[in-house]
CSV table of C-alpha atoms in Angstrom, one decimal:
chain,number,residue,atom,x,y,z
A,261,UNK,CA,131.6,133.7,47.8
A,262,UNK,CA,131.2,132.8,51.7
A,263,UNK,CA,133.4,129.9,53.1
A,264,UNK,CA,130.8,127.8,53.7
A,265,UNK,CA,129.8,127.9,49.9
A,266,UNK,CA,133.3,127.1,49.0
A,267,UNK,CA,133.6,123.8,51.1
A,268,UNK,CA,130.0,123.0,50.2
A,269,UNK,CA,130.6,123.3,46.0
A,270,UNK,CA,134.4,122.5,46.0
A,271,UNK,CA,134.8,119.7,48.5
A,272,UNK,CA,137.4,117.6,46.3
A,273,UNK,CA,140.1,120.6,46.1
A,274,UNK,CA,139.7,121.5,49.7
A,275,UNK,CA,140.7,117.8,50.5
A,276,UNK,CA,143.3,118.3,48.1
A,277,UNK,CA,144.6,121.4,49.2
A,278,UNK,CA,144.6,119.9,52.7
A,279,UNK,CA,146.6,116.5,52.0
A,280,UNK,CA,149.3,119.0,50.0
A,281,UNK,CA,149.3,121.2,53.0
A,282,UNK,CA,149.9,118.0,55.3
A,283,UNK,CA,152.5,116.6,53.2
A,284,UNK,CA,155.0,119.3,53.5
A,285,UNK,CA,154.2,120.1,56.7
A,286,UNK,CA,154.3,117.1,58.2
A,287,UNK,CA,156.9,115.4,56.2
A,288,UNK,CA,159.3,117.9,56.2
A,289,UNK,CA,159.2,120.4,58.5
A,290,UNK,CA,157.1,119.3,61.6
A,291,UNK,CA,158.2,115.7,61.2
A,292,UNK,CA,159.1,114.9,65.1
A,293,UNK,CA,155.2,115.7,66.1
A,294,UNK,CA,151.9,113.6,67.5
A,295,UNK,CA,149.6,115.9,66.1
A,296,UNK,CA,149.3,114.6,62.2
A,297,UNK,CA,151.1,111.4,61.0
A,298,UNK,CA,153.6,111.2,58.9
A,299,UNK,CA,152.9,111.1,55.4
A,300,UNK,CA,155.8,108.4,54.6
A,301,UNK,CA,155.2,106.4,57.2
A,302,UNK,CA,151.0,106.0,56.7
A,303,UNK,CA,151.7,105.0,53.7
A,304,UNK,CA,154.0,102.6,54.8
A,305,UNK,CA,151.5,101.2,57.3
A,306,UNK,CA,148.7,101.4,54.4
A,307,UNK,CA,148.1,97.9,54.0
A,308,UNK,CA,148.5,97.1,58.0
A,309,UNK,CA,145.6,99.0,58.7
A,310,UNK,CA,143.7,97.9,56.2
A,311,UNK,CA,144.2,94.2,57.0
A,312,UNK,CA,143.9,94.3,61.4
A,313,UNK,CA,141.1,96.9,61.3
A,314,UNK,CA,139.3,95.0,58.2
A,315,UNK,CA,138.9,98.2,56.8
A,316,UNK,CA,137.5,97.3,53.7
A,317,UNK,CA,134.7,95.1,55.4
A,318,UNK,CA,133.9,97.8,57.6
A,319,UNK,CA,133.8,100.7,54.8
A,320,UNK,CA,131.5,98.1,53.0
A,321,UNK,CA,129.2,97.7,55.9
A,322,UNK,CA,128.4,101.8,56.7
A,323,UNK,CA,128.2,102.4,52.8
A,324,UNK,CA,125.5,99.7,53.1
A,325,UNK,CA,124.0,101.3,56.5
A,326,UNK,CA,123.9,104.7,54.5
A,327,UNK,CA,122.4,103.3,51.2
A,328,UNK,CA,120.0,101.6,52.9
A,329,UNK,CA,118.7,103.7,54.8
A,330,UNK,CA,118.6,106.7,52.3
A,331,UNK,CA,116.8,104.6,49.4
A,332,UNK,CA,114.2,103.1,51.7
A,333,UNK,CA,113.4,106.6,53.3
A,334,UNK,CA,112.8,107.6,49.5
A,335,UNK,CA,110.7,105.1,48.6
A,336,UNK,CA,108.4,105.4,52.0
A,337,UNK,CA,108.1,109.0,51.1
A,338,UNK,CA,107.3,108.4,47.6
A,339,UNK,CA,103.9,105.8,48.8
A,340,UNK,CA,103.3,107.7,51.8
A,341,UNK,CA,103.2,111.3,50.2
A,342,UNK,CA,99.3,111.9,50.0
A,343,UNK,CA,98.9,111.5,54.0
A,344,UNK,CA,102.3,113.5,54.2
A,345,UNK,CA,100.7,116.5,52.3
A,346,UNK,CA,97.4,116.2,53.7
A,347,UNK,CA,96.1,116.9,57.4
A,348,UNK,CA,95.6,113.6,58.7
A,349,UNK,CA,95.9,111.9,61.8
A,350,UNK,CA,99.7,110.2,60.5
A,351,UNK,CA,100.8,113.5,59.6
A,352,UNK,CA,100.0,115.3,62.7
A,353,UNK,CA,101.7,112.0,64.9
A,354,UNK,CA,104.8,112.3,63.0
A,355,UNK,CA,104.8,116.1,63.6
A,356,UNK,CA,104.2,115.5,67.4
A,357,UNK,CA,106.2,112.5,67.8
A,358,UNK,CA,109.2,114.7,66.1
A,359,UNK,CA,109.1,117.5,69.1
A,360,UNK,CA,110.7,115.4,71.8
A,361,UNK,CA,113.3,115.4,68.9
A,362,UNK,CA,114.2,118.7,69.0
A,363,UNK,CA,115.2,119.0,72.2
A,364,UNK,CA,116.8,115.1,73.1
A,365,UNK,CA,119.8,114.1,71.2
A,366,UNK,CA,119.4,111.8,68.7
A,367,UNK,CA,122.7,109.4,70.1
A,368,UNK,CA,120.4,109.0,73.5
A,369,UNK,CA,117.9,107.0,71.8
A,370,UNK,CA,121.3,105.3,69.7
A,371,UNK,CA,122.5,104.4,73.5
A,372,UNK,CA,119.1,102.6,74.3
A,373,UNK,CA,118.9,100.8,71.1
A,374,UNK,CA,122.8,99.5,71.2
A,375,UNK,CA,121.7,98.7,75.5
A,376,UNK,CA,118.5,96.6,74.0
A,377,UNK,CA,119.9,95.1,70.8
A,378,UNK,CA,123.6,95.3,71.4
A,379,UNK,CA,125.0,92.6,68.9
A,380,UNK,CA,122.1,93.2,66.1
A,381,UNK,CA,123.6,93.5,62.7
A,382,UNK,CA,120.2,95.3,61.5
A,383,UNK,CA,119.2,97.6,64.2
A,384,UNK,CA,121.5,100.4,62.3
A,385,UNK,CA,120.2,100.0,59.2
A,386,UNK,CA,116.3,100.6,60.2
A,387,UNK,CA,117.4,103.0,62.5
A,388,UNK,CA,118.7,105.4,59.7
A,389,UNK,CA,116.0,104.5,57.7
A,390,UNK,CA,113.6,105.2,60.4
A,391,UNK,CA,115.6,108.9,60.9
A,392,UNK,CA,116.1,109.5,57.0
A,393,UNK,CA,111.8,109.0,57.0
A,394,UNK,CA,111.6,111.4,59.3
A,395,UNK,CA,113.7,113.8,58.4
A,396,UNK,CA,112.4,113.7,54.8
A,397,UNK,CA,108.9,113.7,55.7
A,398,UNK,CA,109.1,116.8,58.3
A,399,UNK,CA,110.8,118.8,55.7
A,400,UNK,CA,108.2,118.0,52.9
A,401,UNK,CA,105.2,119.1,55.2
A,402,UNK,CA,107.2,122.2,55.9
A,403,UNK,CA,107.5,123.0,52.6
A,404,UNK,CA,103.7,121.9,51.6
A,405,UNK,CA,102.6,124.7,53.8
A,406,UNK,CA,104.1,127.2,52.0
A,407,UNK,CA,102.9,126.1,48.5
A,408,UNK,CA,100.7,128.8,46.7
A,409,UNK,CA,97.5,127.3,46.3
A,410,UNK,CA,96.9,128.5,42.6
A,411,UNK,CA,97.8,125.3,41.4
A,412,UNK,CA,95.3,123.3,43.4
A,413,UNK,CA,92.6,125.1,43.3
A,414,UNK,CA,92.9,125.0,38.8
A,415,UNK,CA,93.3,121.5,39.0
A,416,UNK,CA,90.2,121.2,41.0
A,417,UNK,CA,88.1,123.5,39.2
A,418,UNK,CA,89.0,121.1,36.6
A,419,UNK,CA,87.2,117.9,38.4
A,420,UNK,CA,90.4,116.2,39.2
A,421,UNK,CA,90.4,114.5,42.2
A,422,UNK,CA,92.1,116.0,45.7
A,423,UNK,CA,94.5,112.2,45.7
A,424,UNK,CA,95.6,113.4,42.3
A,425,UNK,CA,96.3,116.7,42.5
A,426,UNK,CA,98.2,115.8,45.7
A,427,UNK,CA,100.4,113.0,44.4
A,428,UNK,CA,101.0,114.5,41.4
A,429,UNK,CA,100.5,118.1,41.3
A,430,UNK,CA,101.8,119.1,44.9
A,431,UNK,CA,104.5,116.8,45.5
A,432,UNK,CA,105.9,117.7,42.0
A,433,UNK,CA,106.1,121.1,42.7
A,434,UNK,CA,108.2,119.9,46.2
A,435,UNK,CA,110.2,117.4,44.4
A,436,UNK,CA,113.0,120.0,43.0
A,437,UNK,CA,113.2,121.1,46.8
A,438,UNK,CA,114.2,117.4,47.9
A,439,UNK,CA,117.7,117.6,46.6
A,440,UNK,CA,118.9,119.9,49.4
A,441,UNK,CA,117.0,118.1,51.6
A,442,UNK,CA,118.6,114.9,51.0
A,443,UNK,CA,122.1,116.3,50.8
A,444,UNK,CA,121.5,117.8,54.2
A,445,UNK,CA,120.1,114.5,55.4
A,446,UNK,CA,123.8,112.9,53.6
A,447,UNK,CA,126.3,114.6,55.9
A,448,UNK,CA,123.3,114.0,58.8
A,449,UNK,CA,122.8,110.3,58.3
A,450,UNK,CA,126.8,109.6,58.3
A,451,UNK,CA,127.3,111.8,61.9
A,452,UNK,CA,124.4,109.6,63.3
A,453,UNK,CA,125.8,106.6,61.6
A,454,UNK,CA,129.3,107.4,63.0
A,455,UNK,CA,128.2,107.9,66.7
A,456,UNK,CA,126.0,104.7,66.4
A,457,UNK,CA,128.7,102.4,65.4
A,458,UNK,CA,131.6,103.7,67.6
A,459,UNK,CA,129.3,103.1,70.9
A,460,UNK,CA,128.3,99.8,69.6
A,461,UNK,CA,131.9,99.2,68.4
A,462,UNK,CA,130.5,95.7,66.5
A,463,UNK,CA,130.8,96.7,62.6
A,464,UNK,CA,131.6,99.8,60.6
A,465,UNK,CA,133.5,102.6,60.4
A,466,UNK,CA,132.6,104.0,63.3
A,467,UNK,CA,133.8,100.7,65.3
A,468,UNK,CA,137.4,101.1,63.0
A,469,UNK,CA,137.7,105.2,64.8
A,470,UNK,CA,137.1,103.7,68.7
A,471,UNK,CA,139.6,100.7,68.0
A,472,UNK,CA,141.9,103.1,67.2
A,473,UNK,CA,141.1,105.6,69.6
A,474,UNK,CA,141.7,102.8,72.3
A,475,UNK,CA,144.9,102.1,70.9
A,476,UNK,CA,146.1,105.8,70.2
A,477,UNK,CA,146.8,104.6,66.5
A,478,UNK,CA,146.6,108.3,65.0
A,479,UNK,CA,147.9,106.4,61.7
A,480,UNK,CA,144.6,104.4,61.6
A,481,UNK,CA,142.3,106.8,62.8
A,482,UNK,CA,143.7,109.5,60.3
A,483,UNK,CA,143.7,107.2,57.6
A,484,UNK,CA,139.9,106.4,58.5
A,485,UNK,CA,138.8,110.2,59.1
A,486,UNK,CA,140.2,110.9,55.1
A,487,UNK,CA,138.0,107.9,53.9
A,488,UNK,CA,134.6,109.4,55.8
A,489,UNK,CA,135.4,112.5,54.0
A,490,UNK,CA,135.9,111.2,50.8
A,491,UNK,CA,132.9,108.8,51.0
A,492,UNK,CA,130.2,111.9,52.4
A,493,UNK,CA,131.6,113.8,49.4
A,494,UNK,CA,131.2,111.0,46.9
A,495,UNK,CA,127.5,110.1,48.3
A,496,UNK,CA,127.2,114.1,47.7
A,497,UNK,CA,128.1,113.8,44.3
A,498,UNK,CA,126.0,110.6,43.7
A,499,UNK,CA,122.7,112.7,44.6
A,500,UNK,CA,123.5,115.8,42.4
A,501,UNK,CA,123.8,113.5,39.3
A,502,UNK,CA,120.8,111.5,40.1
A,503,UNK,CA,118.4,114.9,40.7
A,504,UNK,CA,120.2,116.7,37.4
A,505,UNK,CA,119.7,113.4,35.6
A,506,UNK,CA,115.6,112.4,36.8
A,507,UNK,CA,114.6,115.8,38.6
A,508,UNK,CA,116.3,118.8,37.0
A,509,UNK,CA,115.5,117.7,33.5
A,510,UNK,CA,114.3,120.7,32.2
């Protein structure tokens, strides 16, 4: 099994294996060191961090960025999935609008939006959503174009309608596809997420890693990195058991 599979199907025991690693080394043998906090002593400053970086407040807010921006992408996709899978104008302006995409990074148009809106609570949240759509919808008309068309052409020898065979037909057969895609768009949506919030440095998790950058906590800011990674893998988890229980049923 390649590494990547590893870390991608056993997240959980590579976190564990790490924090075991770090405990011995860095409790008991490279104690004296600025490159990994001490074990004893981050959990000594546990509830300090918590309390003057409002930790909790800020963990609540990205979860909330994340959630939102996730669900709402679904649901778009789910009423907009007939002019996805068909050529129409909206699908052919999404596919051109997402070119510049490719080649500008997606924190430049973060930058702009923090420079216009810089103290706007929900200019995060429909940003993701607006990138989650995207993302989701690009991959969809990908993976419409390489759909046998055995299936539609039955149905419409049959005298069902091209909306129906569309909305239901096609998009069922892509639906088993979306679960990669939206565990791909997971692990995206938190980097852009992260990057978002440590330039605006308002709310969130992100704001909690450039405090302590600032302040060269390494305490706080390896206290915060753990929580990310715990969060990404939980959210990971969360959209396994939602496909296996709705998607994967058969």
């Amino acid at each position: 099994m390649s590494l990547n599979k590893i870390i991608y199907k056993k997240p959980f025991k590579i976190i564990v294996s790490f924090l075991i690693i770090w405990i011995i080394l860095f409790q008991f043998i490279f104690s004296g060191n600025n490159i990994l906090p001490r074990p004893i002593i981050l959990l000594e400053s546990f509830n300090d961090i918590i309390s003057d970086y409002q930790l909790i407040p800020n963990l609540l807010y990205s979860i909330g960025a994340i959630t939102f921006g996730i669900i709402a992408s679904i649901f778009s996709v789910y009423f907009l999935r007939y002019y996805l899978l068909t050529q129409n104008l909206f699908s052919d302006l999404l596919q051109a609008i997402s070119k510049p995409g490719s080649f500008v990074p997606i924190f430049i148009f973060s930058i702009f939006l923090i420079f216009w809106l810089p103290q706007s609570i929900y200019i995060e949240y429909l940003f993701l959503a607006f990138i989650s759509l995207g993302y989701i919808s690009l991959q969809l008309i990908d993976i419409n174009k390489t759909l046998s068309n055995a299936y539609f052409n039955s149905a419409k020898s049959l005298g069902i309608n091209k909306n129906k065979i569309v909305t239901e037909i096609n998009f069922k057969q892509i639906l088993p596809s979306m679960e990669k895609i939206i565990l791909v768009l997971n692990i995206k949506t938190w980097g852009i997420l992260l990057v978002f919030e440590f330039i605006q440095n308002t709310n969130g998790l992100g704001s909690v890693l450039h405090s302590s950058l600032i302040l060269k906590d390494l305490y706080s800011l390896f206290l915060t990195t753990i929580v990310i990674c715990v969060l990404i893998i939980i959210f990971q988890y969360i959209i396994q058991i939602v496909f296996n229980r709705f998607v994967h049923w058969e």
